[in-house]
Coordinates of C-alpha atoms and ligand atoms in Angstrom, one line a residue:
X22 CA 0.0 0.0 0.0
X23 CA 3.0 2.2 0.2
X24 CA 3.2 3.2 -3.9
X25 CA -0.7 4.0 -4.2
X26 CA -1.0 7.6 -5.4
X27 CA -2.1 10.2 -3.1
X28 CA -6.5 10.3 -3.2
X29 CA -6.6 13.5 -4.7
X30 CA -4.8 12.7 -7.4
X31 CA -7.3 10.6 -8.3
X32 CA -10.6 12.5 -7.5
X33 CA -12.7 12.6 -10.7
X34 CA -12.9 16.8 -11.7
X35 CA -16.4 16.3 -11.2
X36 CA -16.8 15.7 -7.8
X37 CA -14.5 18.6 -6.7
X38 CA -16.7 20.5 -8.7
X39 CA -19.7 19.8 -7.1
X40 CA -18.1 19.1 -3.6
X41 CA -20.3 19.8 -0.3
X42 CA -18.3 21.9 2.4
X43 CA -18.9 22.2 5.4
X44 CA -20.8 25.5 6.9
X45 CA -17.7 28.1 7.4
X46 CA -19.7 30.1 10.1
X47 CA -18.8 30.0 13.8
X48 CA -19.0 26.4 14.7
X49 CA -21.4 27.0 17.7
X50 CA -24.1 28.9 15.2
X51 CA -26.7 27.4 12.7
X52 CA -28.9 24.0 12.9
X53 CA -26.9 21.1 14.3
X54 CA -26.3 18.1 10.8
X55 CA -23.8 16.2 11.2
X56 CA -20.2 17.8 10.6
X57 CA -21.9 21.0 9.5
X58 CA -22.6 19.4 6.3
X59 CA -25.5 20.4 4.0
X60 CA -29.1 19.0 4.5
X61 CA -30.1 17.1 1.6
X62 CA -33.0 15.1 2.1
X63 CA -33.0 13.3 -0.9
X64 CA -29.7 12.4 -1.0
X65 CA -29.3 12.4 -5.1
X66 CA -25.6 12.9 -6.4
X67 CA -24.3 12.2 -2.8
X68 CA -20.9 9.7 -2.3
X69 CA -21.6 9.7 1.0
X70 CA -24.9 10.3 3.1
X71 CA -24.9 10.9 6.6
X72 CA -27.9 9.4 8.3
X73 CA -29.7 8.9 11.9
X74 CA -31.9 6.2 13.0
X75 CA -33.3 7.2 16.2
X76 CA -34.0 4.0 17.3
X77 CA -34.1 2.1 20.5
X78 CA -36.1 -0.4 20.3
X79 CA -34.1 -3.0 20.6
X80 CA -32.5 -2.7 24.0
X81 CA -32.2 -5.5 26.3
X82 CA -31.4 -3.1 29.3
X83 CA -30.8 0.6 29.7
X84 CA -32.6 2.6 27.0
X85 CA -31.6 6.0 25.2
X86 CA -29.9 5.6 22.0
X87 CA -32.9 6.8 20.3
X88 CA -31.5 10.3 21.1
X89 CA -27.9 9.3 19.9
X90 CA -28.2 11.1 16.6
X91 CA -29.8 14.3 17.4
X92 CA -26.6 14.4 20.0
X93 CA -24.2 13.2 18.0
X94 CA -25.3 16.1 15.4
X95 CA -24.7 18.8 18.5
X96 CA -21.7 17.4 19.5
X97 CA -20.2 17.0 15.7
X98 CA -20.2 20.6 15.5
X99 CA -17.1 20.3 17.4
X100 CA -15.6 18.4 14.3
X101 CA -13.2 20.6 11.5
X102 CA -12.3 18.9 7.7
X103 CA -9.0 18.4 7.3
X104 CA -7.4 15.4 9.6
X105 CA -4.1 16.0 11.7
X106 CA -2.2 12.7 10.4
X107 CA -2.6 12.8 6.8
X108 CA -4.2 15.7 5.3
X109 CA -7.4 13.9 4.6
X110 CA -10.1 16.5 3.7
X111 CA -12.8 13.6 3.3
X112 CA -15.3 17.2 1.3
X113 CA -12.3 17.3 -0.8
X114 CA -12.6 13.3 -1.7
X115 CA -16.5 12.9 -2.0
X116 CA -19.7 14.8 -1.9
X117 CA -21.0 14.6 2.0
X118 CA -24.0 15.5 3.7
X119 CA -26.8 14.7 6.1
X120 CA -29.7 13.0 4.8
X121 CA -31.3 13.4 8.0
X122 CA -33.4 10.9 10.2
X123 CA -35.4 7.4 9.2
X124 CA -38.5 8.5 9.4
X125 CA -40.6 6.0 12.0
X126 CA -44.3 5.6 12.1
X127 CA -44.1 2.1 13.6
X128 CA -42.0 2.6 16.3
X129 CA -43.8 0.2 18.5
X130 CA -43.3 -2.9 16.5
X131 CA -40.2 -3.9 15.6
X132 CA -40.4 -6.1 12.6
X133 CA -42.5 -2.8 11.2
X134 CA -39.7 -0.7 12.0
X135 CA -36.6 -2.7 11.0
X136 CA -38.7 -2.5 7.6
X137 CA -38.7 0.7 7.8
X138 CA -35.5 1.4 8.2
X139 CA -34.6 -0.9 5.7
X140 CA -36.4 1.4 3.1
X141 CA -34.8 4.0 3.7
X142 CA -31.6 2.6 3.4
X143 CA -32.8 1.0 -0.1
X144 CA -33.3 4.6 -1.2
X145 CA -29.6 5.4 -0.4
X146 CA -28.6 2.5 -1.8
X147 CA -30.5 2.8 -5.2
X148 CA -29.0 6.6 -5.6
X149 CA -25.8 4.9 -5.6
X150 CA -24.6 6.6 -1.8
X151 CA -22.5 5.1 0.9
X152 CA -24.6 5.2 4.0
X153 CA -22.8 6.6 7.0
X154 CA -25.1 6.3 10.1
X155 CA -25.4 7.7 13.8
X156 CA -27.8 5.0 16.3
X157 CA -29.6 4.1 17.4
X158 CA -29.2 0.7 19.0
X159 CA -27.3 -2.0 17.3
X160 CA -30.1 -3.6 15.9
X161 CA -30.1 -0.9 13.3
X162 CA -27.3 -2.6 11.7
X163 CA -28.8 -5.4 10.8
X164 CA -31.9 -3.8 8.1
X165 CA -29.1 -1.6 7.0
X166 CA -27.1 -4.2 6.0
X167 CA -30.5 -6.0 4.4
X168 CA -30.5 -3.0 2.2
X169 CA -26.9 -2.5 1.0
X170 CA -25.8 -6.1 0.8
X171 CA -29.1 -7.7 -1.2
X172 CA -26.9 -8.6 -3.8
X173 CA -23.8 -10.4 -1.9
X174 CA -23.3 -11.6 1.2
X175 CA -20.4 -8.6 2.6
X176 CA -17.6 -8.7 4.8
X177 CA -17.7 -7.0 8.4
X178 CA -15.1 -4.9 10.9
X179 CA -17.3 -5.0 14.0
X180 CA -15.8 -3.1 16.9
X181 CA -18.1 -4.1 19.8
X182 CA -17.8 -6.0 23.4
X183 CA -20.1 -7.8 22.3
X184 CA -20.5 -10.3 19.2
X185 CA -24.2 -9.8 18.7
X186 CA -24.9 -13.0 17.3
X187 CA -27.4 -14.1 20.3
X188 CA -31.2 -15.4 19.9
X189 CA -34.4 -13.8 20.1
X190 CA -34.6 -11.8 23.6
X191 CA -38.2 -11.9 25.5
X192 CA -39.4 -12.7 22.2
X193 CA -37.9 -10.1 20.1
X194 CA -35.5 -11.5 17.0
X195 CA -34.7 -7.7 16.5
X196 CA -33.2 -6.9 19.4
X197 CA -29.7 -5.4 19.9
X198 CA -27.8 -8.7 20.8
X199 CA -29.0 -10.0 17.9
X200 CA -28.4 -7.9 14.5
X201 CA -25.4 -10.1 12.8
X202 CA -27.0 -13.2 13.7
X203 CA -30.1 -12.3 11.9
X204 CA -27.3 -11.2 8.7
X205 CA -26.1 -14.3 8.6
X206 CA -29.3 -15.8 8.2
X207 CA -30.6 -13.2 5.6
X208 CA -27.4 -13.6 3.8
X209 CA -26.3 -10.2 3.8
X210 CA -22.9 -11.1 5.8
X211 CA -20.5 -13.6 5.1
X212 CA -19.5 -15.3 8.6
X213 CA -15.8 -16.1 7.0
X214 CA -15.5 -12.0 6.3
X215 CA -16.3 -11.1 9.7
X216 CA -14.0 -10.0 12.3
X217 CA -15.5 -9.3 15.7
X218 CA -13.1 -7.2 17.4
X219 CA -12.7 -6.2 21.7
X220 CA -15.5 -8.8 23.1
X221 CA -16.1 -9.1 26.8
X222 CA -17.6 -9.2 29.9
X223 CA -19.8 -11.7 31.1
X224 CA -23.1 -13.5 29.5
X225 CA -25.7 -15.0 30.8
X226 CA -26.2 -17.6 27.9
X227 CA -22.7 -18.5 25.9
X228 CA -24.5 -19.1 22.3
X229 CA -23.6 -16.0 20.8
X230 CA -20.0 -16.4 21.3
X231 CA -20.6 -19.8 20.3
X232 CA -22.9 -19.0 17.1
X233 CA -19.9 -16.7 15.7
X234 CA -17.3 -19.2 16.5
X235 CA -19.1 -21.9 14.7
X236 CA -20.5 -19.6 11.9
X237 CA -17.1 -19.2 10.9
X238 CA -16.5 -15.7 11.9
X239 CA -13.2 -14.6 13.8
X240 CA -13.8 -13.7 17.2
X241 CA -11.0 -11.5 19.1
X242 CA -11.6 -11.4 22.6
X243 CA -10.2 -8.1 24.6
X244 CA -7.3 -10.2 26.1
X245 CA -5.9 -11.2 22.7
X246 CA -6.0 -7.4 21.9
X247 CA -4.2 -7.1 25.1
X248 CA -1.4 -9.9 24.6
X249 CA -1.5 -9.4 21.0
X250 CA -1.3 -5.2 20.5
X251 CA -3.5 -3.3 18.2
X252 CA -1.1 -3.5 15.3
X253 CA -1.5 -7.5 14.9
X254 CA -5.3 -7.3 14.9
X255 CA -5.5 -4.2 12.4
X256 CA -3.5 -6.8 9.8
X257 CA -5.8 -10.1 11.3
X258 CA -8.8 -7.5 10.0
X259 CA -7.0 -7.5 6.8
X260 CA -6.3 -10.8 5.7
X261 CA -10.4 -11.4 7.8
X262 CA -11.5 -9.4 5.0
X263 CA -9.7 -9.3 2.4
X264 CA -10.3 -6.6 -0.7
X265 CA -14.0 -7.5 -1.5
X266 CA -16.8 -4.9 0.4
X267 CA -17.0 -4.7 3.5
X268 CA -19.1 -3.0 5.9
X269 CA -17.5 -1.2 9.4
X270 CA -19.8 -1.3 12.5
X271 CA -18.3 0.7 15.7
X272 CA -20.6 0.0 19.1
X273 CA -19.2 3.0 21.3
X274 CA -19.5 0.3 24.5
X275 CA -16.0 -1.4 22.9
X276 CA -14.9 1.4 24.3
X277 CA -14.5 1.6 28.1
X278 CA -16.9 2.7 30.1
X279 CA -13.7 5.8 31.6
X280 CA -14.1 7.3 28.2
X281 CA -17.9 6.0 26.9
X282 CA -20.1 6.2 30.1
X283 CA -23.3 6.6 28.0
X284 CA -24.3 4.0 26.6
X285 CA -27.0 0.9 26.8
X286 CA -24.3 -1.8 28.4
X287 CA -20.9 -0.8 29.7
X288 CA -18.3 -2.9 30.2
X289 CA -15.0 -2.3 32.1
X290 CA -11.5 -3.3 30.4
X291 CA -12.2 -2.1 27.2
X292 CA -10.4 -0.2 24.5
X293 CA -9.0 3.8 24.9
X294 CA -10.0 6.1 22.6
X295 CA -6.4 6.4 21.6
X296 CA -6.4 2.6 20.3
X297 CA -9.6 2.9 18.8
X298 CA -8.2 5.8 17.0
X299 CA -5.3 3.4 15.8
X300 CA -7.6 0.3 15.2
X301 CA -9.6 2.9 12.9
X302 CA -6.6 4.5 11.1
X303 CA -5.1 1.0 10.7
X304 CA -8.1 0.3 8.3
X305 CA -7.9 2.5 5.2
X306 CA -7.3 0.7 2.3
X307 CA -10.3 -1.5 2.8
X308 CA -13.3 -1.7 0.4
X309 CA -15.7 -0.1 2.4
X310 CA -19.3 0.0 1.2
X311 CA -20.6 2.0 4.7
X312 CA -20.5 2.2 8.6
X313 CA -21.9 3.4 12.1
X314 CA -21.3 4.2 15.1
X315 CA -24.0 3.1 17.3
X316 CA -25.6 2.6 21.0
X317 CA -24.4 6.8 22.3
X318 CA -27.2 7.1 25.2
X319 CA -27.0 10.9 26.1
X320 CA -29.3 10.5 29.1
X321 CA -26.8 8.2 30.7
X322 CA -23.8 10.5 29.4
X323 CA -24.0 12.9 32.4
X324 CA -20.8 14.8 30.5
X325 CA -21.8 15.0 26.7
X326 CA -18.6 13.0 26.4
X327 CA -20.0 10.1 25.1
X328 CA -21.5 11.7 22.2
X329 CA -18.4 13.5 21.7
X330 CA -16.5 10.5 21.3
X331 CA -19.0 9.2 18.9
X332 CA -18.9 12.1 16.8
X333 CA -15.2 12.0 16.7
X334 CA -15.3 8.0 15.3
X335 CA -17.6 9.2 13.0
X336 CA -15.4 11.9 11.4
X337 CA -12.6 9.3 11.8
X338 CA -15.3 6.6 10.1
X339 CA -16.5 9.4 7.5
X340 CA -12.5 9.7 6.7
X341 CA -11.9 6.0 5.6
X342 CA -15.5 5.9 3.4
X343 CA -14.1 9.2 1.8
X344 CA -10.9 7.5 1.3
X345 CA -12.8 4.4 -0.3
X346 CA -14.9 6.6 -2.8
X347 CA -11.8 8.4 -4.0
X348 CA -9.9 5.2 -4.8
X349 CA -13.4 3.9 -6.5
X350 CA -13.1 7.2 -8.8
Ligands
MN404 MN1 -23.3 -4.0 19.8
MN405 MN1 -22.0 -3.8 22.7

């Protein structure tokens, strides 16, 4: 990867020409999208649309990612263009902006509303834009992926403490423990792609650890990150997924709890924000086809913090798919 030419060498005259900036007014003034970007509702001529799913419907225990996006949005303001390592200016690479919300009338069923969200991510899909999304619960992921993968099984970078391959929960196949099981069985995610990536904590059923094992997906439990370094597992995510397209999924609870205190389940021992930084960065080059960052719960993120960290993955997320589109042309 050392001899590739630099992405803006590359960028099609077209899309700088109709690039989306940023608003240039003081960061603190104007309605809250994400990254300051344009609002474009309809999302034609977009590389890259920013979306929220305000969503929690899938929670198994403390509740409040439905209000991750509109958040995430306040807190992104924070966010400038041009990255501090290599100069990426992700409006310079592809034309970005925020979609806005999936619009819910179901809410209250959750087959409706997976459907729902679902068609709204066809819609992306169809206009030919990589879907970058704010949750939401995790069981968002799994109609997004329904949408954007219809027409091959894709690979998967899931960042997480947990594997989310459980059962159904008090009845529910749609809840947030659940999302890459149900992939697997829609056949929007190839289990031998996947890469699960800072599991832990406790459980009080082992089959989910046990579906991803035997599913075929590689499972990287926190003390192999520890004993291992972040280096070795950026290249195991490689070779996992090799060049064909891949989706990235970031739950902000594979962080630790120190620097992510808002969210749904905490659990201690997990990952700084400076490896998650690296783990991120480690990934460009990858044929990426979309990504989220999901389960920020600001009424259990007594700081804002939370959502600050999200928003800053997501800029660091928004950089790689920018990246991606770029070397597409
Ligand atoms: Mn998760
Ligand atoms: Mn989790």
């Amino acid at each position: 990867m050392t001899d590739k030419p630099s992405p803006k060498k590359i960028v099609p005259e077209k899309i700088v020409a109709e690039k989306t900036v940023p608003e240039k007014s003081p960061r603190y003034s104007g309605l809250p999208t994400f990254m300051r970007t344009p609002f474009r509702p309809d999302c034609a001529g977009l590389d890259i649309a920013m979306a929220g799913v305000p969503y929690d419907g899938g929670v198994t225990n403390r509740p409040g990612a439905r209000h991750g996006p509109r958040e995430i949005r306040n807190q992104s303001s924070m966010m400038r263009s041009i990255h501090h390592v290599d100069r990426t200016d992700p409006y310079a690479l592809a034309r970005i902006a925020d979609i806005g919300d999936v619009p819910f009338s179901e809410v209250y069923f959750p087959d409706r509303a997976m459907d729902q969200i679902t068609d709204f991510y066809r819609t992306i899909h169809a206009a030919g834009a990589i879907p970058l999304t704010a949750g939401g619960d995790h069981s968002i992921t799994f109609p997004i992926l329904r949408a954007i993968a219809a027409e091959r099984p894709v690979g998967l970078v899931h960042i997480d403490a947990h594997t989310d391959t459980w059962d159904s929960f008090q009845g529910s196949k749609f809840n947030h423990g659940a999302p890459f099981r149900r992939a697997v069985e829609a056949g929007v995610l190839d289990p031998t792609r996947t890469i699960q990536i800072g599991i832990r904590g406790a459980q009080n059923w082992p089959d989910g650890w046990d579906y991803s094992r035997d599913s075929g997906m590689r499972v990287v439990f926190m003390e192999e990150v520890e004993e291992r370094g972040v280096g070795a597992i950026v290249e195991e995510a490689k070779r996992v997924v090799g060049d064909g397209p891949t989706y990235l999924s970031f739950d902000i609870d594979s962080l630790d709890p120190v620097y992510a205190p808002g969210t749904g389940t905490p659990e201690i021992g997990g990952f700084s924000t400076r490896e998650a930084l690296r783990l991120l960065r480690g990934l460009d080059g990858l044929t990426l086809i979309g990504g989220d960052v999901v389960e920020v719960s600001p009424p259990f993120d007594q700081t804002g913090n939370t959502a600050l960290v999200g928003a800053t993955i997501m800029y660091e997320i928004l950089c790689l798919l920018a990246k991606a589109v770029a070397r597409r042309g």
